[in-house]
Coordinates of C-alpha atoms and ligand atoms in Angstrom, one line a residue:
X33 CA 13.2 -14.5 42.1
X34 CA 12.6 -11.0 41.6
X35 CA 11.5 -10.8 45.4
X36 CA 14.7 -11.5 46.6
X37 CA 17.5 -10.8 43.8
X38 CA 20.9 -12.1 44.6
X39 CA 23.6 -10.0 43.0
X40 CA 27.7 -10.8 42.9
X41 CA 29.8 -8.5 44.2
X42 CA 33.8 -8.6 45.0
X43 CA 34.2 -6.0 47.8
X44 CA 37.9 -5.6 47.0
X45 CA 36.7 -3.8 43.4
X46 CA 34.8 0.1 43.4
X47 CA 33.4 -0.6 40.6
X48 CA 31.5 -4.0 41.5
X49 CA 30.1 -2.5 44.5
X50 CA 29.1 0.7 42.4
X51 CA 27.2 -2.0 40.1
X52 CA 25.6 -3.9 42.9
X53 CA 24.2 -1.0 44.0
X54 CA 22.9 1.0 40.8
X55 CA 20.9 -2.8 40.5
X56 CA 19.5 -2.5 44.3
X57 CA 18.6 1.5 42.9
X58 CA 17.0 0.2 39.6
X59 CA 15.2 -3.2 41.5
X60 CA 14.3 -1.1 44.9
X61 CA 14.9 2.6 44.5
X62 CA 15.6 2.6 48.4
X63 CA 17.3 0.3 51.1
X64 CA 16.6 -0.1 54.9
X65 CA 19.5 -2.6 56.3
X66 CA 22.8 -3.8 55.0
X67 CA 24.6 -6.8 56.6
X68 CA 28.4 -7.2 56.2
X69 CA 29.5 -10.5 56.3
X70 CA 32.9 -11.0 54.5
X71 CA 36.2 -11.7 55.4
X72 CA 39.1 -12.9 54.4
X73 CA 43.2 -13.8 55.2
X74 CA 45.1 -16.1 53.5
X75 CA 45.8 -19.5 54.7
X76 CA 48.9 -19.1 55.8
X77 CA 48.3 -15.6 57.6
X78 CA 45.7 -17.1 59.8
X79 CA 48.2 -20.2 61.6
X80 CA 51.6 -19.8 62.9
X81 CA 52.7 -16.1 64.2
X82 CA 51.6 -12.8 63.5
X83 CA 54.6 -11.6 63.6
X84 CA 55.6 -13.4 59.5
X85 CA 52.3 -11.7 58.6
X86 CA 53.5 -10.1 55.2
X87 CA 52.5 -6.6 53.9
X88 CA 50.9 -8.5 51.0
X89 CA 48.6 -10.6 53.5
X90 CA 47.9 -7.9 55.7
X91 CA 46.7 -5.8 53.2
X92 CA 44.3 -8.2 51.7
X93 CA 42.5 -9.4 54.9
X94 CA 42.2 -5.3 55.9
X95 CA 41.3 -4.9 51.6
X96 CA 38.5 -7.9 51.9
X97 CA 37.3 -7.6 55.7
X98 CA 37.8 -3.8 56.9
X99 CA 37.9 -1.5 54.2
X100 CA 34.6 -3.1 52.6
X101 CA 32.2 -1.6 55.3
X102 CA 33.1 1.6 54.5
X103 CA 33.3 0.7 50.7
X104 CA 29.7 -0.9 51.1
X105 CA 28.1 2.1 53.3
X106 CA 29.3 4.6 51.1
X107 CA 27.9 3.2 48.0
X108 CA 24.4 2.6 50.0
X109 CA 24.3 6.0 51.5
X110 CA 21.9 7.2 49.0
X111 CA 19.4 4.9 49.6
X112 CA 19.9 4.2 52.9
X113 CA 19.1 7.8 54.4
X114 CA 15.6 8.0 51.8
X115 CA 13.9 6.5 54.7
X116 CA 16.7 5.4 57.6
X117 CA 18.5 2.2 57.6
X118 CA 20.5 0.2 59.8
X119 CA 23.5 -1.6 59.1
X120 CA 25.0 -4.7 61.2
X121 CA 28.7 -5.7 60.9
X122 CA 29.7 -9.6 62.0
X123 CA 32.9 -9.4 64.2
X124 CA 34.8 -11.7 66.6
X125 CA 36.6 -11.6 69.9
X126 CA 40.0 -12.0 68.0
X127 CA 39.6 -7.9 67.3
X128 CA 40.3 -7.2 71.4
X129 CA 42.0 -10.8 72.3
X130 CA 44.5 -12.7 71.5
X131 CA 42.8 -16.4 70.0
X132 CA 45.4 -18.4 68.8
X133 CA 45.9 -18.1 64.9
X134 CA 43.0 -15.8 64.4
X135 CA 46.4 -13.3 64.0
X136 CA 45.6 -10.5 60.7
X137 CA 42.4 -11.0 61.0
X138 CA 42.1 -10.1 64.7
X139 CA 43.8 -6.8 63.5
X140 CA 41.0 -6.3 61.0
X141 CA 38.4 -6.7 63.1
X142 CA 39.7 -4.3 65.2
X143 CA 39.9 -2.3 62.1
X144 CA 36.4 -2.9 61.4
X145 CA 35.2 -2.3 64.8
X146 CA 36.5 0.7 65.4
X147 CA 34.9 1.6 61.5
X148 CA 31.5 1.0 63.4
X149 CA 31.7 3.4 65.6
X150 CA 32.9 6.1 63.2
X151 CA 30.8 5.0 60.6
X152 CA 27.8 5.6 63.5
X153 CA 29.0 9.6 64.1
X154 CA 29.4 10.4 60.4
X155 CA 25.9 8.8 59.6
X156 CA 24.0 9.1 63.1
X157 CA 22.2 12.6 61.4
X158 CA 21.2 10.8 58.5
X159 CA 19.3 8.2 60.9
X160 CA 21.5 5.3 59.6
X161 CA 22.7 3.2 62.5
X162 CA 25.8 1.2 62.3
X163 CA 26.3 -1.9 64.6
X164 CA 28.3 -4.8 64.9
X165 CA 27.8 -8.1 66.3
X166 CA 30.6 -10.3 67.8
X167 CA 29.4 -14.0 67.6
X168 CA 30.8 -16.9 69.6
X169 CA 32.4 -19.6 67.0
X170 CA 30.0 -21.3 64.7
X171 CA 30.7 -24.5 62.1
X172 CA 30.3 -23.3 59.0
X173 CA 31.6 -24.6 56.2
X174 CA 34.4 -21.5 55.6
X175 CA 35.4 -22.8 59.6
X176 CA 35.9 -25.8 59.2
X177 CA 38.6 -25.2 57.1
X178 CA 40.7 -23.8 59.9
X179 CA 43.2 -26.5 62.0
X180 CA 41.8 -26.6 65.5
X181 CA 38.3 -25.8 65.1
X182 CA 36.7 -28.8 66.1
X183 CA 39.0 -28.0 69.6
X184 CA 38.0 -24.4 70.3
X185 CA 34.0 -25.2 69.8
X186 CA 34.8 -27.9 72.6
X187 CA 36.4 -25.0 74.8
X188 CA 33.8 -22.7 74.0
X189 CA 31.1 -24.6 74.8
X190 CA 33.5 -25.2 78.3
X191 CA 34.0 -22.0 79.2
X192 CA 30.6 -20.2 78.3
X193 CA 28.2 -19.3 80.5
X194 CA 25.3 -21.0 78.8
X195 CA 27.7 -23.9 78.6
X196 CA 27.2 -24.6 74.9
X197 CA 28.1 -23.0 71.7
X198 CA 26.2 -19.9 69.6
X199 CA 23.5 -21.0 66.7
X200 CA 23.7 -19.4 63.4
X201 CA 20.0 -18.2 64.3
X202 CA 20.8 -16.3 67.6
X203 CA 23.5 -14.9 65.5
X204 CA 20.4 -14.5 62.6
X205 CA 17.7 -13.0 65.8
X206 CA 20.1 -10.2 67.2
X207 CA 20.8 -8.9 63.8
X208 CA 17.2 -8.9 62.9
X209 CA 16.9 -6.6 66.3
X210 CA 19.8 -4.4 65.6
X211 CA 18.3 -4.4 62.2
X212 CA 14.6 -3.4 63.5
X213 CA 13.2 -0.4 64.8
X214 CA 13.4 -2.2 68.3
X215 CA 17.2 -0.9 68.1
X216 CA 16.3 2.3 67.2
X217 CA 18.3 4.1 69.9
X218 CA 21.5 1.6 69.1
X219 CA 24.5 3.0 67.2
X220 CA 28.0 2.2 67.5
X221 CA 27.6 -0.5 69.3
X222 CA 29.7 -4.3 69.2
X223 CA 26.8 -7.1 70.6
X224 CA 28.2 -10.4 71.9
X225 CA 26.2 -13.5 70.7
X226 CA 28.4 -15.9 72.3
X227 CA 26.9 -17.7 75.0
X228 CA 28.5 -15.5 77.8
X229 CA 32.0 -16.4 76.5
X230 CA 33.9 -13.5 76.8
X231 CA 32.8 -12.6 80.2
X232 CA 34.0 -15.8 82.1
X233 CA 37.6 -14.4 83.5
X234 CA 39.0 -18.6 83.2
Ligands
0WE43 O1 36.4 -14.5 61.0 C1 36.5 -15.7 61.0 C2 37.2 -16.5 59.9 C3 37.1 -15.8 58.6 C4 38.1 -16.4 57.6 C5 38.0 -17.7 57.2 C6 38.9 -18.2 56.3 C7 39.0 -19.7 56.0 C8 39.5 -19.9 54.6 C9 39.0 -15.6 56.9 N1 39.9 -16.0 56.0 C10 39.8 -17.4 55.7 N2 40.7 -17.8 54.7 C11 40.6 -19.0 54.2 O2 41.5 -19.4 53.4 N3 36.0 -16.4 62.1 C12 35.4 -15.6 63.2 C13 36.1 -17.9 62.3 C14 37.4 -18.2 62.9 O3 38.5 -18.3 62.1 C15 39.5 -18.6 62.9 C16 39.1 -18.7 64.2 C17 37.7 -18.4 64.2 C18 36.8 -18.4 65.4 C19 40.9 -18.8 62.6 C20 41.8 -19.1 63.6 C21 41.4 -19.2 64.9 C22 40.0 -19.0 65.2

């Protein structure tokens, strides 16, 4: 509807996201969050070793899954400083350790954690916050795609302290906070929605 247009965009082309956001100027005139939630590696970058990753592959899951936020945050700049924004990045453990045939794309989220943080400085003065959220492992349909899944939910749920796995809405309520003026003294920052995964030590 026209509440709640949905425009197509392919992050790994300027001139895509320079039309997305010219629309969101012409629909809205100014913007108060932006969510990231893209990614990509090709299938055979994500199983086996890192180590066959090929310059090719490695480019395209920093292209689709790094190099976007700042793509994206660049373009909504303009509209987000009119009246302050926040931005919220989804990340993943695989950026800080080593899961199993996560491989490129742990070294793009890296990538794009790290972008949070500088994105943060740059835009802090602006009062445009930049956060990321690191959520546990959720079935979604782009997941269960990937060999193994169905195993490392079981493991999750396992090992985490609330002994079960992360809901796409916990993921949904903290970005709504990082998003709302509750977080208004949060930049920077990488929140873990995972069920006290990543604190366990076995
Ligand atoms: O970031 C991700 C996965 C994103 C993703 C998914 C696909 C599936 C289809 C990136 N590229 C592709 N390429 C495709 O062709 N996650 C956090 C979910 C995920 O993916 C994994 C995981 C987890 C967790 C892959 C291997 C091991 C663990």
């Amino acid at each position: 509807s026209q509440k709640s247009p949905l425009y197509s965009c392919d992050v790994t082309k300027d001139d895509e996201i320079k039309s997305v956001f010219d629309k969101v100027t012409q629909d809205f005139g100014a913007l108060h969050f932006l969510v990231h939630c893209v990614a990509f590696a090709k299938k055979e970058d994500i199983s086996g070793r890192t180590v066959d990753t090929s310059r090719d592959g490695f480019h395209l899951a920093h292209d689709v899954s790094a190099y976007s936020l700042i793509a994206i945050t660049k373009a909504a700049e303009p509209l987000l400083e009119k009246e302050g924004g926040s931005i919220v990045a989804l990340t993943y453990l695989g950026s800080e350790k080593v899961v199993p045939n996560y491989n490129v794309m742990g070294l793009a989220k890296a990538s794009l954690e790290s972008s949070v943080r500088y994105l943060a400085a740059d835009l802090g003065k602006k009062n445009i916050r930049v956060n990321g959220i690191s959520a546990g492992p959720i079935s979604t349909l782009a997941a269960r795609g990937i060999s193994g899944f169905t195993t490392m939910l079981e493991n999750h749920r396992n090992r985490a302290a609330l002994g079960r796995n992360v809901e796409v809405e916990e993921v949904g309520n903290a970005a709504f906070f990082l998003l709302s003026p509750l977080a208004s003294g949060i930049t920077g920052e990488i929140i873990f929605v995972d069920c006290g995964y990543r604190i366990m030590g076995a």
